[in-house]
Amino acid sequence: MEQNVQYDLKSLTLQELEEVIEELGEKKFRAKQIYGWIHQKLIQDLDEMVNVPKKLREQLKEKLGFSPIKELERLVSNIDGTSKFIFALQDGSVIESVLMKYKHGNSVCVSSQVGCRMGCRFCASTLDGLSRNLLPSEILDQIYYIQRATKERVSNIVLMGTGEPFDNYENVMRFLDLVTNENGLNLSQRNITISTCGLVPKIKQFADRKMQCNLAISLHSPTDEMRKELMPIAKRYTIDEILEACQYFFEQTGRRITFEYSLVAGVNDKPEHAKILTKRIKNLNCHVNLIPVNPIKERDYKQSNVDSIMEFKAMLERNHINATVRREMGRDIQAACGQLRRKYTKTN
Ligand code: SAH
């Protein structure tokens, strides 16, 4: 699918941009200049590139297109300052991104697709299925826009917004290459986390790139049987296959894996579940992130109570598995996966 995509100006690598510039009969140095305007100065209109000849700007607009995302709405949490941005893309698609402010820096949670086709039962992003993949530029733009709007550097990125990053593999890889490029934002690979529901072949392919990014796996269940109830993708890949891919990822990159485990009351939060989970992952260099499930109105899932959560965590820790409970951010602004975007798209 991606092979046929005609990339826009912002999705091109510096080398590709150089080729375009030379094809247009211009000097190669212009490419670096333009790349800097786009990926460092974060311009939103090509006419801001004041030292680039007008003719070239016009040619680039026509040949490749340059269409920044538009902010439709911004909600700021009164609890913790988390901001949720709702953006419109050029074709009218609506996506969302979340800015979280931590002591160690600003982190942006980006979407990788418009909608999602993975069908996880507890997730609002997938209720209407997948509309389309995001282009590399549309993933970048979520960060560029927020950095420009807040005038504060974005230092961390998590691909945990709407979409399954490995279901849009080529574009997400290109996004990673662009956002970590030294002529662009130059973000450290170690400050980027990709979260996947467990597309095994793609985990291995990603491992082979040997990037220093963090990999988070949405596990949510200790057994295949239970996982199938919560996540349709479990019918395709078993937990054993996922764990084997994780081991491979660790061998290739030396990076510790994070398992995300959303606790749903009465479903996957019992001590026996913690026990099975422990057995299965204890030989992996990993960390477990426990997430109290964020109830969505379309489904009848409830959050586990604090005691069950703490007991679950303690069981893991007793077996020397590092576990944290994710701090809930922006609850008052519906910051969880796809909730607000959906409300927005339904009323518009
Ligand atoms: N598709 C990717 C990334 C998107 S979601 C993935 O599956 O990992 C980021 C995380 O939030 C995933 O672990 C996902 O399972 C979880 N999630 C989605 N909806 C949730 C909800 N309502 N409550 C708690 N966690 C949720």
mmCIF file of C-alpha atoms and ligand atoms in Angstrom:
data_model
loop_
_atom_site.group_PDB
_atom_site.id
_atom_site.type_symbol
_atom_site.label_atom_id
_atom_site.label_comp_id
_atom_site.label_asym_id
_atom_site.label_seq_id
_atom_site.Cartn_x
_atom_site.Cartn_y
_atom_site.Cartn_z
ATOM 1 C CA MET A 1 0.000 0.000 0.000
ATOM 2 C CA GLU A 2 2.686 2.454 1.088
ATOM 3 C CA GLN A 3 4.768 1.800 -2.012
ATOM 4 C CA ASN A 4 2.344 3.766 -4.169
ATOM 5 C CA VAL A 5 2.147 6.736 -1.878
ATOM 6 C CA GLN A 6 3.309 9.993 -3.379
ATOM 7 C CA TYR A 7 4.970 11.649 -0.440
ATOM 8 C CA ASP A 8 4.502 15.324 0.249
ATOM 9 C CA LEU A 9 7.376 17.727 0.857
ATOM 10 C CA LYS A 10 7.462 17.232 4.644
ATOM 11 C CA SER A 11 7.626 13.433 4.314
ATOM 12 C CA LEU A 12 10.804 13.451 2.215
ATOM 13 C CA THR A 13 14.233 12.619 3.578
ATOM 14 C CA LEU A 14 16.997 15.155 3.058
ATOM 15 C CA GLN A 15 18.501 12.964 0.353
ATOM 16 C CA GLU A 16 15.199 12.700 -1.504
ATOM 17 C CA LEU A 17 14.738 16.441 -1.228
ATOM 18 C CA GLU A 18 18.187 16.979 -2.733
ATOM 19 C CA GLU A 19 17.189 14.835 -5.709
ATOM 20 C CA VAL A 20 13.985 16.840 -6.217
ATOM 21 C CA ILE A 21 15.851 20.130 -6.001
ATOM 22 C CA GLU A 22 18.440 19.005 -8.522
ATOM 23 C CA GLU A 23 15.721 17.759 -10.863
ATOM 24 C CA LEU A 24 14.255 21.237 -10.721
ATOM 25 C CA GLY A 25 17.623 22.593 -11.842
ATOM 26 C CA GLU A 26 18.391 24.271 -8.507
ATOM 27 C CA LYS A 27 21.529 24.050 -6.396
ATOM 28 C CA LYS A 28 21.780 21.170 -3.946
ATOM 29 C CA PHE A 29 22.441 23.402 -0.895
ATOM 30 C CA ARG A 30 18.852 24.636 -1.156
ATOM 31 C CA ALA A 31 17.668 21.239 0.035
ATOM 32 C CA LYS A 32 19.345 21.566 3.430
ATOM 33 C CA GLN A 33 18.045 25.102 3.736
ATOM 34 C CA ILE A 34 14.482 24.001 3.007
ATOM 35 C CA TYR A 35 14.777 20.938 5.226
ATOM 36 C CA GLY A 36 15.865 23.212 8.093
ATOM 37 C CA TRP A 37 12.909 25.539 7.579
ATOM 38 C CA ILE A 38 10.507 22.616 7.664
ATOM 39 C CA HIS A 39 12.001 20.376 10.335
ATOM 40 C CA GLN A 40 13.839 22.806 12.627
ATOM 41 C CA LYS A 41 12.112 26.154 12.285
ATOM 42 C CA LEU A 42 8.809 24.280 11.911
ATOM 43 C CA ILE A 43 7.258 26.652 9.404
ATOM 44 C CA GLN A 44 3.629 26.098 8.572
ATOM 45 C CA ASP A 45 3.599 28.000 5.307
ATOM 46 C CA LEU A 46 6.240 27.700 2.577
ATOM 47 C CA ASP A 47 6.217 31.466 2.114
ATOM 48 C CA GLU A 48 7.914 31.772 5.496
ATOM 49 C CA MET A 49 11.092 30.452 3.840
ATOM 50 C CA VAL A 50 12.318 33.964 3.153
ATOM 51 C CA ASN A 51 15.764 33.066 1.804
ATOM 52 C CA VAL A 52 14.409 30.547 -0.716
ATOM 53 C CA PRO A 53 13.564 31.928 -4.181
ATOM 54 C CA LYS A 54 9.843 32.423 -4.709
ATOM 55 C CA LYS A 55 9.910 30.416 -7.940
ATOM 56 C CA LEU A 56 11.290 27.382 -6.130
ATOM 57 C CA ARG A 57 8.714 27.698 -3.344
ATOM 58 C CA GLU A 58 5.942 27.737 -5.934
ATOM 59 C CA GLN A 59 7.394 24.743 -7.761
ATOM 60 C CA LEU A 60 7.606 22.752 -4.540
ATOM 61 C CA LYS A 61 4.045 23.617 -3.571
ATOM 62 C CA GLU A 62 2.817 22.452 -6.914
ATOM 63 C CA LYS A 63 4.996 19.385 -7.299
ATOM 64 C CA LEU A 64 4.769 17.960 -3.782
ATOM 65 C CA GLY A 65 2.215 19.851 -1.726
ATOM 66 C CA PHE A 66 2.624 21.250 1.742
ATOM 67 C CA SER A 67 -0.473 21.271 3.878
ATOM 68 C CA PRO A 68 -0.098 21.684 7.618
ATOM 69 C CA ILE A 69 -2.696 20.374 10.013
ATOM 70 C CA LYS A 70 -5.254 22.747 11.492
ATOM 71 C CA GLU A 71 -6.141 22.979 15.155
ATOM 72 C CA LEU A 72 -9.873 22.504 15.689
ATOM 73 C CA GLU A 73 -9.945 22.462 19.432
ATOM 74 C CA ARG A 74 -7.677 22.442 22.455
ATOM 75 C CA LEU A 75 -8.641 21.259 25.895
ATOM 76 C CA VAL A 76 -6.449 21.813 28.922
ATOM 77 C CA SER A 77 -6.887 19.686 32.017
ATOM 78 C CA ASN A 78 -7.484 21.548 35.257
ATOM 79 C CA ILE A 79 -6.016 18.620 37.140
ATOM 80 C CA ASP A 80 -2.550 18.279 35.641
ATOM 81 C CA GLY A 81 -2.155 20.687 32.704
ATOM 82 C CA THR A 82 -2.377 17.887 30.115
ATOM 83 C CA SER A 83 -3.602 19.311 26.804
ATOM 84 C CA LYS A 84 -5.542 17.524 24.175
ATOM 85 C CA PHE A 85 -5.373 18.810 20.611
ATOM 86 C CA ILE A 86 -7.941 17.957 17.985
ATOM 87 C CA PHE A 87 -6.582 18.478 14.481
ATOM 88 C CA ALA A 88 -8.149 18.466 11.025
ATOM 89 C CA LEU A 89 -6.109 17.082 8.142
ATOM 90 C CA GLN A 90 -6.335 18.352 4.614
ATOM 91 C CA ASP A 91 -8.954 15.798 3.608
ATOM 92 C CA GLY A 92 -11.099 16.684 6.620
ATOM 93 C CA SER A 93 -10.066 13.675 8.718
ATOM 94 C CA VAL A 94 -9.928 14.397 12.429
ATOM 95 C CA ILE A 95 -7.107 13.172 14.659
ATOM 96 C CA GLU A 96 -6.020 13.830 18.216
ATOM 97 C CA SER A 97 -2.770 14.281 20.085
ATOM 98 C CA VAL A 98 -2.034 14.748 23.759
ATOM 99 C CA LEU A 99 0.636 16.923 25.361
ATOM 100 C CA MET A 100 1.740 15.790 28.803
ATOM 101 C CA LYS A 101 4.025 17.925 30.909
ATOM 102 C CA TYR A 102 6.439 16.112 33.157
ATOM 103 C CA LYS A 103 9.358 17.311 35.253
ATOM 104 C CA HIS A 104 11.711 15.663 32.777
ATOM 105 C CA GLY A 105 10.174 17.417 29.780
ATOM 106 C CA ASN A 106 7.216 17.646 27.456
ATOM 107 C CA SER A 107 5.872 14.439 26.008
ATOM 108 C CA VAL A 108 3.497 14.188 23.060
ATOM 109 C CA CYS A 109 1.278 11.199 22.424
ATOM 110 C CA VAL A 110 0.688 11.007 18.674
ATOM 111 C CA SER A 111 -1.787 9.175 16.472
ATOM 112 C CA SER A 112 -0.474 7.000 13.657
ATOM 113 C CA GLN A 113 -3.734 6.259 11.808
ATOM 114 C CA VAL A 114 -7.179 7.779 11.330
ATOM 115 C CA GLY A 115 -9.139 5.216 13.329
ATOM 116 C CA CYS A 116 -7.866 1.675 13.849
ATOM 117 C CA ARG A 117 -8.767 -1.795 12.614
ATOM 118 C CA MET A 118 -7.428 -3.838 15.525
ATOM 119 C CA GLY A 119 -10.767 -3.965 17.321
ATOM 120 C CA CYS A 120 -9.588 -4.074 20.968
ATOM 121 C CA ARG A 121 -12.767 -4.303 23.004
ATOM 122 C CA PHE A 122 -11.969 -1.606 25.570
ATOM 123 C CA CYS A 123 -10.619 1.000 23.140
ATOM 124 C CA ALA A 124 -12.629 3.911 21.710
ATOM 125 C CA SER A 125 -10.255 4.506 18.757
ATOM 126 C CA THR A 126 -11.305 1.356 16.967
ATOM 127 C CA LEU A 127 -15.085 1.600 17.273
ATOM 128 C CA ASP A 128 -15.516 2.994 13.752
ATOM 129 C CA GLY A 129 -12.696 0.989 12.160
ATOM 130 C CA LEU A 130 -9.801 2.338 10.118
ATOM 131 C CA SER A 131 -10.234 5.238 7.671
ATOM 132 C CA ARG A 132 -6.651 5.564 6.523
ATOM 133 C CA ASN A 133 -2.995 5.590 7.421
ATOM 134 C CA LEU A 134 -1.334 8.846 8.401
ATOM 135 C CA LEU A 135 1.504 10.104 6.244
ATOM 136 C CA PRO A 136 4.879 10.629 7.909
ATOM 137 C CA SER A 137 4.264 14.385 7.634
ATOM 138 C CA GLU A 138 0.922 14.087 9.419
ATOM 139 C CA ILE A 139 2.543 12.305 12.347
ATOM 140 C CA LEU A 140 5.369 14.860 12.431
ATOM 141 C CA ASP A 141 2.937 17.745 12.215
ATOM 142 C CA GLN A 142 1.273 16.787 15.490
ATOM 143 C CA ILE A 143 4.600 17.364 17.232
ATOM 144 C CA TYR A 144 5.664 20.364 15.183
ATOM 145 C CA TYR A 145 2.358 22.106 15.730
ATOM 146 C CA ILE A 146 2.424 21.555 19.482
ATOM 147 C CA GLN A 147 6.039 22.644 19.815
ATOM 148 C CA ARG A 148 5.347 25.752 17.828
ATOM 149 C CA ALA A 149 2.122 26.554 19.679
ATOM 150 C CA THR A 150 3.566 26.071 23.162
ATOM 151 C CA LYS A 151 7.022 27.478 22.317
ATOM 152 C CA GLU A 152 8.400 24.652 24.435
ATOM 153 C CA ARG A 153 10.569 21.819 23.209
ATOM 154 C CA VAL A 154 8.969 18.416 22.865
ATOM 155 C CA SER A 155 11.500 15.955 24.257
ATOM 156 C CA ASN A 156 9.553 12.698 24.350
ATOM 157 C CA ILE A 157 7.194 11.020 21.933
ATOM 158 C CA VAL A 158 4.892 8.097 22.521
ATOM 159 C CA LEU A 159 3.062 6.419 19.654
ATOM 160 C CA MET A 160 0.087 5.587 21.798
ATOM 161 C CA GLY A 161 -2.613 7.712 20.238
ATOM 162 C CA THR A 162 -5.175 6.433 17.756
ATOM 163 C CA GLY A 163 -3.994 3.656 15.474
ATOM 164 C CA GLU A 164 -1.673 0.683 15.435
ATOM 165 C CA PRO A 165 1.797 1.998 14.499
ATOM 166 C CA PHE A 166 2.927 -1.348 13.061
ATOM 167 C CA ASP A 167 -0.167 -1.483 10.840
ATOM 168 C CA ASN A 168 1.262 1.661 9.180
ATOM 169 C CA TYR A 169 4.811 0.370 9.316
ATOM 170 C CA GLU A 170 6.529 2.120 6.397
ATOM 171 C CA ASN A 171 5.171 5.553 7.225
ATOM 172 C CA VAL A 172 5.933 5.179 10.918
ATOM 173 C CA MET A 173 9.522 4.132 10.150
ATOM 174 C CA ARG A 174 9.930 7.133 7.898
ATOM 175 C CA PHE A 175 8.481 9.311 10.660
ATOM 176 C CA LEU A 176 11.053 7.907 13.117
ATOM 177 C CA ASP A 177 13.898 8.580 10.700
ATOM 178 C CA LEU A 178 12.745 12.154 10.135
ATOM 179 C CA VAL A 179 12.102 13.062 13.763
ATOM 180 C CA THR A 180 15.482 11.701 14.898
ATOM 181 C CA ASN A 181 17.409 13.234 11.979
ATOM 182 C CA GLU A 182 20.187 15.582 13.085
ATOM 183 C CA ASN A 183 19.028 18.184 10.566
ATOM 184 C CA GLY A 184 15.533 18.129 12.041
ATOM 185 C CA LEU A 185 14.209 17.982 15.613
ATOM 186 C CA ASN A 186 17.030 15.542 16.366
ATOM 187 C CA LEU A 187 15.082 13.730 19.034
ATOM 188 C CA SER A 188 16.849 10.956 20.859
ATOM 189 C CA GLN A 189 15.652 7.476 19.865
ATOM 190 C CA ARG A 190 15.658 6.611 23.563
ATOM 191 C CA ASN A 191 12.945 9.196 24.140
ATOM 192 C CA ILE A 192 10.548 7.582 21.681
ATOM 193 C CA THR A 193 8.172 4.768 22.596
ATOM 194 C CA ILE A 194 6.227 2.674 20.119
ATOM 195 C CA SER A 195 3.257 0.808 21.457
ATOM 196 C CA THR A 196 1.881 -2.178 19.569
ATOM 197 C CA CYS A 197 -0.902 -4.657 20.117
ATOM 198 C CA GLY A 198 1.600 -7.305 19.026
ATOM 199 C CA LEU A 199 2.062 -7.659 15.262
ATOM 200 C CA VAL A 200 4.787 -10.285 15.580
ATOM 201 C CA PRO A 201 6.464 -10.065 12.128
ATOM 202 C CA LYS A 202 6.670 -6.288 12.451
ATOM 203 C CA ILE A 203 8.183 -6.479 15.942
ATOM 204 C CA LYS A 204 10.960 -8.599 14.454
ATOM 205 C CA GLN A 205 11.370 -6.330 11.446
ATOM 206 C CA PHE A 206 11.607 -3.348 13.769
ATOM 207 C CA ALA A 207 14.170 -5.160 15.928
ATOM 208 C CA ASP A 208 16.338 -5.625 12.835
ATOM 209 C CA ARG A 209 16.541 -1.857 12.446
ATOM 210 C CA LYS A 210 18.399 -1.835 15.754
ATOM 211 C CA MET A 211 17.003 1.531 16.756
ATOM 212 C CA GLN A 212 17.250 2.520 20.403
ATOM 213 C CA CYS A 213 13.534 3.279 20.734
ATOM 214 C CA ASN A 214 11.404 1.820 23.517
ATOM 215 C CA LEU A 215 8.967 -0.917 22.625
ATOM 216 C CA ALA A 216 5.725 -1.286 24.554
ATOM 217 C CA ILE A 217 3.519 -4.316 24.030
ATOM 218 C CA SER A 218 -0.190 -4.145 24.827
ATOM 219 C CA LEU A 219 -0.546 -7.515 26.492
ATOM 220 C CA HIS A 220 -3.512 -7.038 28.815
ATOM 221 C CA SER A 221 -3.939 -10.757 29.516
ATOM 222 C CA PRO A 222 -1.828 -13.616 30.848
ATOM 223 C CA THR A 223 -3.501 -16.290 28.663
ATOM 224 C CA ASP A 224 -4.367 -16.522 24.971
ATOM 225 C CA GLU A 225 -7.901 -17.499 25.828
ATOM 226 C CA MET A 226 -8.566 -14.325 27.789
ATOM 227 C CA ARG A 227 -6.598 -12.177 25.367
ATOM 228 C CA LYS A 228 -8.821 -13.320 22.501
ATOM 229 C CA GLU A 229 -11.819 -11.969 24.396
ATOM 230 C CA LEU A 230 -10.235 -8.540 24.733
ATOM 231 C CA MET A 231 -8.111 -8.260 21.601
ATOM 232 C CA PRO A 232 -9.015 -9.861 18.248
ATOM 233 C CA ILE A 233 -5.343 -9.761 17.204
ATOM 234 C CA ALA A 234 -4.774 -12.556 19.753
ATOM 235 C CA LYS A 235 -6.456 -14.924 17.298
ATOM 236 C CA ARG A 236 -3.593 -14.255 14.906
ATOM 237 C CA TYR A 237 -0.557 -14.331 17.219
ATOM 238 C CA THR A 238 -0.139 -16.215 20.475
ATOM 239 C CA ILE A 239 1.418 -14.748 23.602
ATOM 240 C CA ASP A 240 4.324 -17.185 23.187
ATOM 241 C CA GLU A 241 4.989 -15.832 19.706
ATOM 242 C CA ILE A 242 4.880 -12.282 21.049
ATOM 243 C CA LEU A 243 7.264 -13.103 23.889
ATOM 244 C CA GLU A 244 9.653 -14.768 21.492
ATOM 245 C CA ALA A 245 9.599 -11.643 19.302
ATOM 246 C CA CYS A 246 10.231 -9.531 22.414
ATOM 247 C CA GLN A 247 13.240 -11.637 23.315
ATOM 248 C CA TYR A 248 14.511 -11.148 19.776
ATOM 249 C CA PHE A 249 13.951 -7.385 20.065
ATOM 250 C CA PHE A 250 15.954 -7.337 23.285
ATOM 251 C CA GLU A 251 18.777 -9.323 21.705
ATOM 252 C CA GLN A 252 18.967 -6.973 18.735
ATOM 253 C CA THR A 253 18.665 -3.683 20.582
ATOM 254 C CA GLY A 254 19.505 -4.256 24.241
ATOM 255 C CA ARG A 255 16.353 -2.333 25.121
ATOM 256 C CA ARG A 256 14.078 -3.463 27.911
ATOM 257 C CA ILE A 257 10.484 -4.192 26.888
ATOM 258 C CA THR A 258 7.449 -2.626 28.537
ATOM 259 C CA PHE A 259 4.246 -4.643 28.829
ATOM 260 C CA GLU A 260 1.081 -2.637 29.093
ATOM 261 C CA TYR A 261 -1.596 -4.306 31.104
ATOM 262 C CA SER A 262 -4.949 -2.539 31.434
ATOM 263 C CA LEU A 263 -6.734 -3.810 34.496
ATOM 264 C CA VAL A 264 -10.408 -4.527 33.991
ATOM 265 C CA ALA A 265 -12.439 -5.319 37.106
ATOM 266 C CA GLY A 266 -13.307 -9.007 37.376
ATOM 267 C CA VAL A 267 -11.772 -9.843 33.998
ATOM 268 C CA ASN A 268 -7.964 -9.851 34.173
ATOM 269 C CA ASP A 269 -7.137 -8.398 37.595
ATOM 270 C CA LYS A 270 -7.160 -11.413 39.901
ATOM 271 C CA PRO A 271 -4.105 -12.716 41.812
ATOM 272 C CA GLU A 272 -4.109 -15.893 39.715
ATOM 273 C CA HIS A 273 -3.762 -13.746 36.601
ATOM 274 C CA ALA A 274 -0.751 -11.980 38.100
ATOM 275 C CA LYS A 275 0.705 -15.383 38.909
ATOM 276 C CA ILE A 276 0.410 -16.721 35.361
ATOM 277 C CA LEU A 277 1.729 -13.454 33.946
ATOM 278 C CA THR A 278 4.734 -13.598 36.260
ATOM 279 C CA LYS A 279 5.604 -17.110 35.146
ATOM 280 C CA ARG A 280 5.449 -16.199 31.503
ATOM 281 C CA ILE A 281 7.522 -13.029 31.514
ATOM 282 C CA LYS A 282 9.960 -13.469 34.375
ATOM 283 C CA ASN A 283 12.861 -14.455 32.149
ATOM 284 C CA LEU A 284 12.519 -11.403 29.949
ATOM 285 C CA ASN A 285 14.184 -8.111 30.669
ATOM 286 C CA CYS A 286 10.953 -6.196 31.055
ATOM 287 C CA HIS A 287 8.802 -3.803 32.966
ATOM 288 C CA VAL A 288 5.035 -3.935 33.451
ATOM 289 C CA ASN A 289 2.918 -0.825 33.206
ATOM 290 C CA LEU A 290 -0.423 -1.390 34.904
ATOM 291 C CA ILE A 291 -3.173 0.833 33.554
ATOM 292 C CA PRO A 292 -6.503 1.090 35.334
ATOM 293 C CA VAL A 293 -8.829 0.656 32.354
ATOM 294 C CA ASN A 294 -10.464 3.891 31.311
ATOM 295 C CA PRO A 295 -14.129 2.996 30.917
ATOM 296 C CA ILE A 296 -15.725 3.990 27.611
ATOM 297 C CA LYS A 297 -19.448 4.387 27.403
ATOM 298 C CA GLU A 298 -19.868 1.901 24.551
ATOM 299 C CA ARG A 299 -18.577 -0.975 26.690
ATOM 300 C CA ASP A 300 -19.335 -2.294 30.102
ATOM 301 C CA TYR A 301 -15.749 -2.543 31.401
ATOM 302 C CA LYS A 302 -15.009 -1.202 34.855
ATOM 303 C CA GLN A 303 -11.821 -0.132 36.541
ATOM 304 C CA SER A 304 -10.318 -2.491 39.089
ATOM 305 C CA ASN A 305 -10.355 -1.177 42.626
ATOM 306 C CA VAL A 306 -7.203 0.188 44.217
ATOM 307 C CA ASP A 307 -6.671 -2.899 46.391
ATOM 308 C CA SER A 308 -6.715 -5.284 43.433
ATOM 309 C CA ILE A 309 -4.362 -3.037 41.516
ATOM 310 C CA MET A 310 -1.910 -2.845 44.410
ATOM 311 C CA GLU A 311 -2.099 -6.578 45.025
ATOM 312 C CA PHE A 312 -1.454 -7.264 41.325
ATOM 313 C CA LYS A 313 1.550 -4.962 41.417
ATOM 314 C CA ALA A 314 2.888 -6.507 44.622
ATOM 315 C CA MET A 315 2.676 -10.014 43.165
ATOM 316 C CA LEU A 316 4.786 -8.981 40.205
ATOM 317 C CA GLU A 317 7.285 -7.216 42.428
ATOM 318 C CA ARG A 318 7.617 -10.169 44.762
ATOM 319 C CA ASN A 319 8.817 -12.059 41.715
ATOM 320 C CA HIS A 320 11.301 -9.320 40.873
ATOM 321 C CA ILE A 321 9.300 -7.942 37.988
ATOM 322 C CA ASN A 322 9.416 -4.197 37.894
ATOM 323 C CA ALA A 323 5.882 -2.743 37.802
ATOM 324 C CA THR A 324 4.365 0.716 37.870
ATOM 325 C CA VAL A 325 0.782 1.918 37.894
ATOM 326 C CA ARG A 326 0.222 4.486 35.195
ATOM 327 C CA ARG A 327 -0.756 7.852 36.549
ATOM 328 C CA GLU A 328 -3.986 8.865 34.925
ATOM 329 C CA MET A 329 -3.608 12.161 33.130
ATOM 330 C CA GLY A 330 -6.213 14.505 31.748
ATOM 331 C CA ARG A 331 -9.184 12.515 32.919
ATOM 332 C CA ASP A 332 -11.375 15.636 32.906
ATOM 333 C CA ILE A 333 -10.659 16.228 29.207
ATOM 334 C CA GLN A 334 -11.247 12.685 27.982
ATOM 335 C CA ALA A 335 -7.569 12.216 27.233
ATOM 336 C CA ALA A 336 -7.834 8.454 26.816
ATOM 337 C CA CYS A 337 -7.510 6.865 23.411
ATOM 338 C CA GLY A 338 -9.929 8.172 20.887
ATOM 339 C CA GLN A 339 -12.674 9.301 23.195
ATOM 340 C CA LEU A 340 -12.783 12.944 22.276
ATOM 341 C CA ARG A 341 -12.027 12.599 18.593
ATOM 342 C CA ARG A 342 -14.954 10.250 18.299
ATOM 343 C CA LYS A 343 -17.289 12.646 20.014
ATOM 344 C CA TYR A 344 -16.026 15.325 17.685
ATOM 345 C CA THR A 345 -16.423 13.372 14.480
ATOM 346 C CA LYS A 346 -19.897 12.240 15.477
ATOM 347 C CA THR A 347 -21.244 15.703 16.102
ATOM 348 C CA ASN A 348 -19.689 17.239 12.989
HETATM 349 N N1 SAH B 1 -2.331 0.298 18.884
HETATM 350 C C1 SAH B 1 -1.282 0.479 19.844
HETATM 351 C C2 SAH B 1 -1.193 1.869 20.437
HETATM 352 C C3 SAH B 1 -2.442 2.581 20.830
HETATM 353 S S1 SAH B 1 -3.205 2.513 22.383
HETATM 354 C C4 SAH B 1 -1.388 -0.569 20.924
HETATM 355 O O1 SAH B 1 -2.322 -1.329 20.919
HETATM 356 O O2 SAH B 1 -0.486 -0.646 21.744
HETATM 357 C C5 SAH B 1 -2.117 2.757 23.691
HETATM 358 C C6 SAH B 1 -2.448 1.850 24.886
HETATM 359 O O3 SAH B 1 -3.690 2.199 25.514
HETATM 360 C C7 SAH B 1 -2.570 0.396 24.507
HETATM 361 O O4 SAH B 1 -1.933 -0.395 25.469
HETATM 362 C C8 SAH B 1 -4.071 0.185 24.546
HETATM 363 O O5 SAH B 1 -4.400 -1.178 24.674
HETATM 364 C C9 SAH B 1 -4.461 1.029 25.725
HETATM 365 N N2 SAH B 1 -5.881 1.400 25.806
HETATM 366 C C10 SAH B 1 -6.750 1.653 24.828
HETATM 367 N N3 SAH B 1 -7.965 1.981 25.314
HETATM 368 C C11 SAH B 1 -7.853 1.926 26.648
HETATM 369 C C12 SAH B 1 -8.764 2.147 27.716
HETATM 370 N N4 SAH B 1 -10.026 2.499 27.481
HETATM 371 N N5 SAH B 1 -8.304 2.012 28.965
HETATM 372 C C13 SAH B 1 -7.004 1.671 29.210
HETATM 373 N N6 SAH B 1 -6.103 1.451 28.251
HETATM 374 C C14 SAH B 1 -6.515 1.570 26.970
#
